[in-house]
Short mmCIF file of C-alpha atoms and ligand atoms in Angstrom, two decimals:
data_model
loop_
_atom_site.label_atom_id
_atom_site.label_comp_id
_atom_site.label_asym_id
_atom_site.label_seq_id
_atom_site.Cartn_x
_atom_site.Cartn_y
_atom_site.Cartn_z
CA UNK A 1449 -15.05 -55.31 -26.58
CA UNK A 1450 -15.61 -58.23 -24.07
CA UNK A 1451 -18.96 -57.94 -22.27
CA UNK A 1452 -18.91 -59.63 -18.62
CA UNK A 1453 -22.41 -58.86 -17.56
CA UNK A 1454 -25.57 -58.84 -19.39
CA UNK A 1455 -28.98 -60.92 -19.17
CA UNK A 1456 -29.31 -62.29 -22.66
CA UNK A 1457 -30.31 -66.01 -21.89
CA UNK A 1458 -34.36 -66.25 -22.36
CA UNK A 1459 -36.98 -67.50 -19.67
CA UNK A 1460 -34.46 -67.25 -16.42
CA UNK A 1461 -34.51 -63.73 -15.26
CA UNK A 1462 -35.52 -60.26 -15.96
CA UNK A 1463 -33.84 -60.27 -19.78
CA UNK A 1464 -35.50 -61.69 -23.00
CA UNK A 1465 -38.32 -64.32 -22.63
CA UNK A 1466 -37.82 -65.97 -26.02
CA UNK A 1467 -34.57 -67.57 -27.76
CA UNK A 1468 -35.45 -65.12 -30.85
CA UNK A 1469 -34.66 -61.82 -28.39
CA UNK A 1470 -31.56 -63.68 -26.94
CA UNK A 1471 -30.23 -63.71 -30.57
CA UNK A 1472 -31.27 -60.38 -31.37
CA UNK A 1473 -29.50 -58.84 -28.63
CA UNK A 1474 -26.40 -61.18 -29.47
CA UNK A 1475 -26.88 -59.50 -33.01
CA UNK A 1476 -26.88 -55.93 -31.69
CA UNK A 1477 -23.79 -56.86 -29.58
CA UNK A 1478 -21.75 -57.98 -32.68
CA UNK A 1479 -22.74 -54.89 -34.49
CA UNK A 1480 -20.99 -52.76 -31.95
CA UNK A 1481 -18.15 -54.54 -31.84
CA UNK A 1482 -18.19 -56.86 -29.04
CA UNK A 1483 -16.92 -60.69 -29.85
CA UNK A 1484 -17.27 -62.25 -26.77
CA UNK A 1485 -19.82 -61.91 -24.15
CA UNK A 1486 -20.06 -63.95 -20.49
CA UNK A 1487 -24.08 -64.22 -20.04
CA UNK A 1488 -24.58 -63.29 -16.39
CA UNK A 1489 -28.37 -64.47 -15.15
CA UNK A 1490 -29.47 -63.40 -11.85
CA UNK A 1491 -28.60 -65.57 -9.36
CA UNK A 1492 -30.92 -64.89 -6.30
CA UNK A 1493 -33.00 -67.93 -5.07
CA UNK A 1494 -35.90 -65.61 -3.55
CA UNK A 1495 -36.64 -64.13 -6.90
CA UNK A 1496 -35.67 -66.43 -9.62
CA UNK A 1497 -35.43 -70.22 -10.58
CA UNK A 1498 -32.01 -71.08 -12.30
CA UNK A 1499 -33.03 -74.49 -13.18
CA UNK A 1500 -33.30 -73.78 -17.05
CA UNK A 1501 -30.22 -71.46 -17.14
CA UNK A 1502 -27.65 -74.29 -18.24
CA UNK A 1503 -29.94 -75.82 -20.88
CA UNK A 1504 -31.62 -72.28 -22.21
CA UNK A 1505 -27.63 -71.38 -22.34
CA UNK A 1506 -26.62 -73.98 -24.54
CA UNK A 1507 -29.88 -73.62 -26.52
CA UNK A 1508 -28.52 -69.85 -27.68
CA UNK A 1509 -24.86 -71.10 -27.78
CA UNK A 1510 -26.07 -73.56 -30.31
CA UNK A 1511 -28.03 -71.01 -32.21
CA UNK A 1512 -25.23 -68.46 -32.92
CA UNK A 1513 -22.82 -71.17 -33.61
CA UNK A 1514 -22.25 -69.76 -37.14
CA UNK A 1515 -22.19 -65.80 -35.90
CA UNK A 1516 -18.95 -64.29 -35.26
CA UNK A 1517 -19.52 -63.73 -31.53
CA UNK A 1518 -19.21 -66.39 -28.62
CA UNK A 1519 -20.93 -66.55 -25.49
CA UNK A 1520 -19.51 -68.03 -21.98
CA UNK A 1521 -21.53 -68.76 -19.03
CA UNK A 1522 -21.40 -66.91 -15.42
CA UNK A 1523 -23.78 -65.33 -12.97
CA UNK A 1524 -24.54 -62.15 -11.02
CA UNK A 1525 -24.53 -63.55 -7.75
CA UNK A 1526 -26.87 -61.92 -5.04
CA UNK A 1527 -24.48 -62.29 -2.37
CA UNK A 1528 -26.47 -61.82 0.31
CA UNK A 1529 -28.85 -64.59 0.10
CA UNK A 1530 -26.39 -67.07 -1.95
CA UNK A 1531 -23.07 -67.10 -0.30
CA UNK A 1532 -23.05 -70.53 0.91
CA UNK A 1533 -23.89 -72.09 -2.53
CA UNK A 1534 -20.73 -69.86 -3.75
CA UNK A 1535 -18.40 -71.35 -1.14
CA UNK A 1536 -20.01 -75.31 -1.61
CA UNK A 1537 -19.96 -75.16 -5.76
CA UNK A 1538 -17.50 -71.91 -6.82
CA UNK A 1539 -16.88 -73.24 -10.61
CA UNK A 1540 -20.79 -73.33 -10.98
CA UNK A 1541 -21.19 -69.51 -10.19
CA UNK A 1542 -17.72 -67.69 -10.88
CA UNK A 1543 -17.56 -66.31 -14.48
CA UNK A 1544 -16.78 -68.75 -17.22
CA UNK A 1545 -15.38 -71.12 -14.45
CA UNK A 1546 -12.39 -68.80 -13.23
CA UNK A 1547 -11.66 -67.54 -10.12
CA UNK A 1548 -13.80 -64.20 -10.66
CA UNK A 1549 -17.01 -64.16 -8.95
CA UNK A 1550 -19.58 -61.10 -10.29
CA UNK A 1551 -21.75 -60.19 -7.28
CA UNK A 1552 -24.50 -57.51 -6.78
CA UNK A 1553 -25.75 -55.80 -3.65
CA UNK A 1554 -29.24 -54.13 -2.63
CA UNK A 1555 -29.48 -51.19 -4.18
CA UNK A 1556 -30.22 -48.82 -1.18
CA UNK A 1557 -28.25 -50.38 2.05
CA UNK A 1558 -25.04 -51.64 2.74
CA UNK A 1559 -25.36 -55.33 3.83
CA UNK A 1560 -23.28 -55.79 7.22
CA UNK A 1561 -20.28 -57.56 7.05
CA UNK A 1562 -19.76 -56.76 3.18
CA UNK A 1563 -15.96 -56.31 3.74
CA UNK A 1564 -15.42 -59.45 5.71
CA UNK A 1565 -17.50 -61.60 3.24
CA UNK A 1566 -15.20 -60.20 0.39
CA UNK A 1567 -11.96 -61.13 2.44
CA UNK A 1568 -13.76 -64.26 3.18
CA UNK A 1569 -14.12 -65.09 -0.76
CA UNK A 1570 -10.39 -64.10 -1.17
CA UNK A 1571 -9.17 -66.42 1.34
CA UNK A 1572 -11.34 -69.28 -0.66
CA UNK A 1573 -9.25 -68.12 -3.70
CA UNK A 1574 -12.33 -66.48 -5.23
CA UNK A 1575 -11.64 -62.88 -6.50
CA UNK A 1576 -15.25 -60.87 -6.30
CA UNK A 1577 -16.11 -58.50 -8.74
CA UNK A 1578 -18.62 -55.96 -7.44
CA UNK A 1579 -21.35 -55.29 -10.12
CA UNK A 1580 -22.34 -51.62 -10.64
CA UNK A 1581 -21.43 -49.98 -7.05
CA UNK A 1582 -22.58 -46.72 -8.42
CA UNK A 1583 -26.08 -47.73 -8.13
CA UNK A 1584 -25.85 -48.66 -4.34
CA UNK A 1585 -27.08 -45.16 -2.88
CA UNK A 1586 -25.30 -46.00 0.28
CA UNK A 1587 -21.88 -45.94 -1.68
CA UNK A 1588 -22.91 -42.83 -3.87
CA UNK A 1589 -23.25 -41.00 -0.47
CA UNK A 1590 -20.04 -42.55 1.42
CA UNK A 1591 -17.39 -42.58 -1.12
CA UNK A 1592 -14.77 -43.22 1.71
CA UNK A 1593 -16.74 -46.52 2.74
CA UNK A 1594 -16.52 -47.72 -0.88
CA UNK A 1595 -12.70 -47.02 -0.74
CA UNK A 1596 -12.27 -49.27 1.95
CA UNK A 1597 -14.44 -52.12 0.25
CA UNK A 1598 -12.22 -52.22 -2.98
CA UNK A 1599 -9.20 -51.87 -0.41
CA UNK A 1600 -10.12 -55.30 0.83
CA UNK A 1601 -9.47 -56.54 -2.67
CA UNK A 1602 -12.86 -56.16 -4.66
CA UNK A 1603 -12.56 -55.51 -8.53
CA UNK A 1604 -14.99 -52.97 -9.80
CA UNK A 1605 -17.50 -53.24 -12.84
CA UNK A 1606 -19.85 -50.31 -13.71
CA UNK A 1607 -22.72 -50.37 -15.71
CA UNK A 1608 -22.47 -48.26 -19.56
CA UNK A 1609 -25.91 -46.87 -18.40
CA UNK A 1610 -24.32 -45.20 -15.57
CA UNK A 1611 -21.89 -43.48 -17.64
CA UNK A 1612 -24.37 -42.24 -20.01
CA UNK A 1613 -26.64 -40.92 -17.48
CA UNK A 1614 -29.46 -43.11 -17.59
CA UNK A 1615 -29.54 -43.55 -13.47
CA UNK A 1616 -29.25 -39.78 -13.07
CA UNK A 1617 -26.54 -37.10 -12.45
CA UNK A 1618 -25.22 -38.30 -8.93
CA UNK A 1619 -24.93 -41.96 -10.13
CA UNK A 1620 -22.88 -40.37 -13.54
CA UNK A 1621 -20.86 -38.21 -11.25
CA UNK A 1622 -19.74 -41.21 -8.79
CA UNK A 1623 -19.01 -43.29 -11.88
CA UNK A 1624 -16.96 -40.50 -13.01
CA UNK A 1625 -15.23 -40.06 -10.09
CA UNK A 1626 -14.58 -43.97 -9.93
CA UNK A 1627 -12.93 -43.57 -13.42
CA UNK A 1628 -10.89 -40.88 -12.65
CA UNK A 1629 -9.62 -42.44 -9.62
CA UNK A 1630 -8.78 -45.68 -11.98
CA UNK A 1631 -10.20 -47.88 -9.52
CA UNK A 1632 -12.44 -49.34 -12.23
CA UNK A 1633 -11.53 -52.56 -13.89
CA UNK A 1634 -14.48 -53.32 -16.16
CA UNK A 1635 -17.14 -51.64 -17.88
CA UNK A 1636 -20.15 -53.95 -18.84
CA UNK A 1637 -23.47 -53.68 -20.93
CA UNK A 1638 -25.69 -55.17 -18.02
CA UNK A 1639 -27.96 -55.39 -21.09
CA UNK A 1640 -31.42 -56.96 -20.95
CA UNK A 1641 -32.59 -55.77 -24.17
CA UNK A 1642 -31.04 -55.18 -27.57
CA UNK A 1643 -30.83 -51.41 -27.52
CA UNK A 1644 -28.98 -51.72 -24.56
CA UNK A 1645 -25.90 -52.28 -26.55
CA UNK A 1646 -26.20 -48.88 -28.23
CA UNK A 1647 -25.83 -47.68 -24.75
CA UNK A 1648 -22.51 -49.43 -23.94
CA UNK A 1649 -20.91 -48.34 -27.39
CA UNK A 1650 -21.92 -44.67 -26.35
CA UNK A 1651 -20.17 -45.61 -22.95
CA UNK A 1652 -17.00 -46.37 -24.79
CA UNK A 1653 -16.81 -43.15 -26.47
CA UNK A 1654 -17.77 -40.90 -23.37
CA UNK A 1655 -14.89 -42.99 -20.85
CA UNK A 1656 -12.34 -42.47 -24.14
CA UNK A 1657 -13.40 -38.62 -23.79
CA UNK A 1658 -12.43 -38.80 -20.10
CA UNK A 1659 -9.70 -41.23 -19.67
CA UNK A 1660 -8.08 -41.47 -22.61
CA UNK A 1661 -8.06 -44.60 -25.18
CA UNK A 1662 -5.31 -46.64 -23.29
CA UNK A 1663 -7.34 -47.00 -20.10
CA UNK A 1664 -10.62 -47.24 -21.70
CA UNK A 1665 -9.48 -50.20 -23.87
CA UNK A 1666 -8.21 -51.77 -20.89
CA UNK A 1667 -11.62 -51.86 -19.22
CA UNK A 1668 -13.63 -52.45 -21.80
CA UNK A 1669 -11.64 -55.27 -23.40
CA UNK A 1670 -7.84 -56.05 -21.87
CA UNK A 1671 -9.14 -56.91 -18.21
CA UNK A 1672 -12.04 -59.30 -19.53
CA UNK A 1673 -9.35 -61.19 -21.57
CA UNK A 1674 -8.17 -62.50 -18.40
CA UNK A 1675 -11.43 -63.85 -17.60
CA UNK A 1676 -12.33 -65.29 -20.75
CA UNK A 1677 -9.37 -67.42 -21.25
CA UNK A 1678 -8.59 -69.26 -17.65
CA UNK A 1679 -6.39 -70.45 -16.41
CA UNK A 1680 -3.88 -67.39 -16.78
CA UNK A 1681 -0.98 -66.15 -14.97
CA UNK A 1682 -1.92 -62.69 -15.91
CA UNK A 1683 -3.03 -60.90 -13.02
CA UNK A 1684 -5.69 -57.74 -13.09
CA UNK A 1685 -3.95 -54.74 -11.95
CA UNK A 1686 -5.91 -52.77 -9.76
CA UNK A 1687 -4.37 -49.55 -11.08
FE1 FE2 B 455 -27.12 -57.18 -14.23
#
């Protein structure tokens, strides 16, 4: 499996605070069969400073160089406050310097002009991936509004914890509906601590029961490969 959304870099957000804990998380990921990870610290200027991200990323990368797992750098961008930086320095914020940008929204409201923002990203050659839309209560209550968002060209990443049911039954139901509709391109751990990788493993087995092995492998591994190895002629199909 390839994880494209997790908080593993110590001392930069609400993930681990020491390098030892970063390494523990990576060992847990390796144990369940993850061999590549794009680490995605929060990029949200009003809450976290990203000054140490690159430095701490390379400290962790060098610590794990003899492991059977590798890490790459990306961000989980809080789109509302950070859109201008993304347009000015896109390679700094996209996943592993690809054209794919992982962004998150507030949990309770729908930002105005979100569909227009997605279209603007596209016009700049950036492909937006929405992180855990199933945790946005506006979309959970308005599936049609969410379908309108993805029709603008937004790819979809859901969290393992939502599949397992940790965020409640409404979130789980909404997540299953997205998987049934096959509008999900990625499942990620969104791990903040080592135990979250056990949940990621569980979510794989649940999705396999819901949707079969072929689609499950596509959204846990194959689509992610396109991001890890840019530039690529391969295009992530929306179906
Ligand atoms: Fe996250």
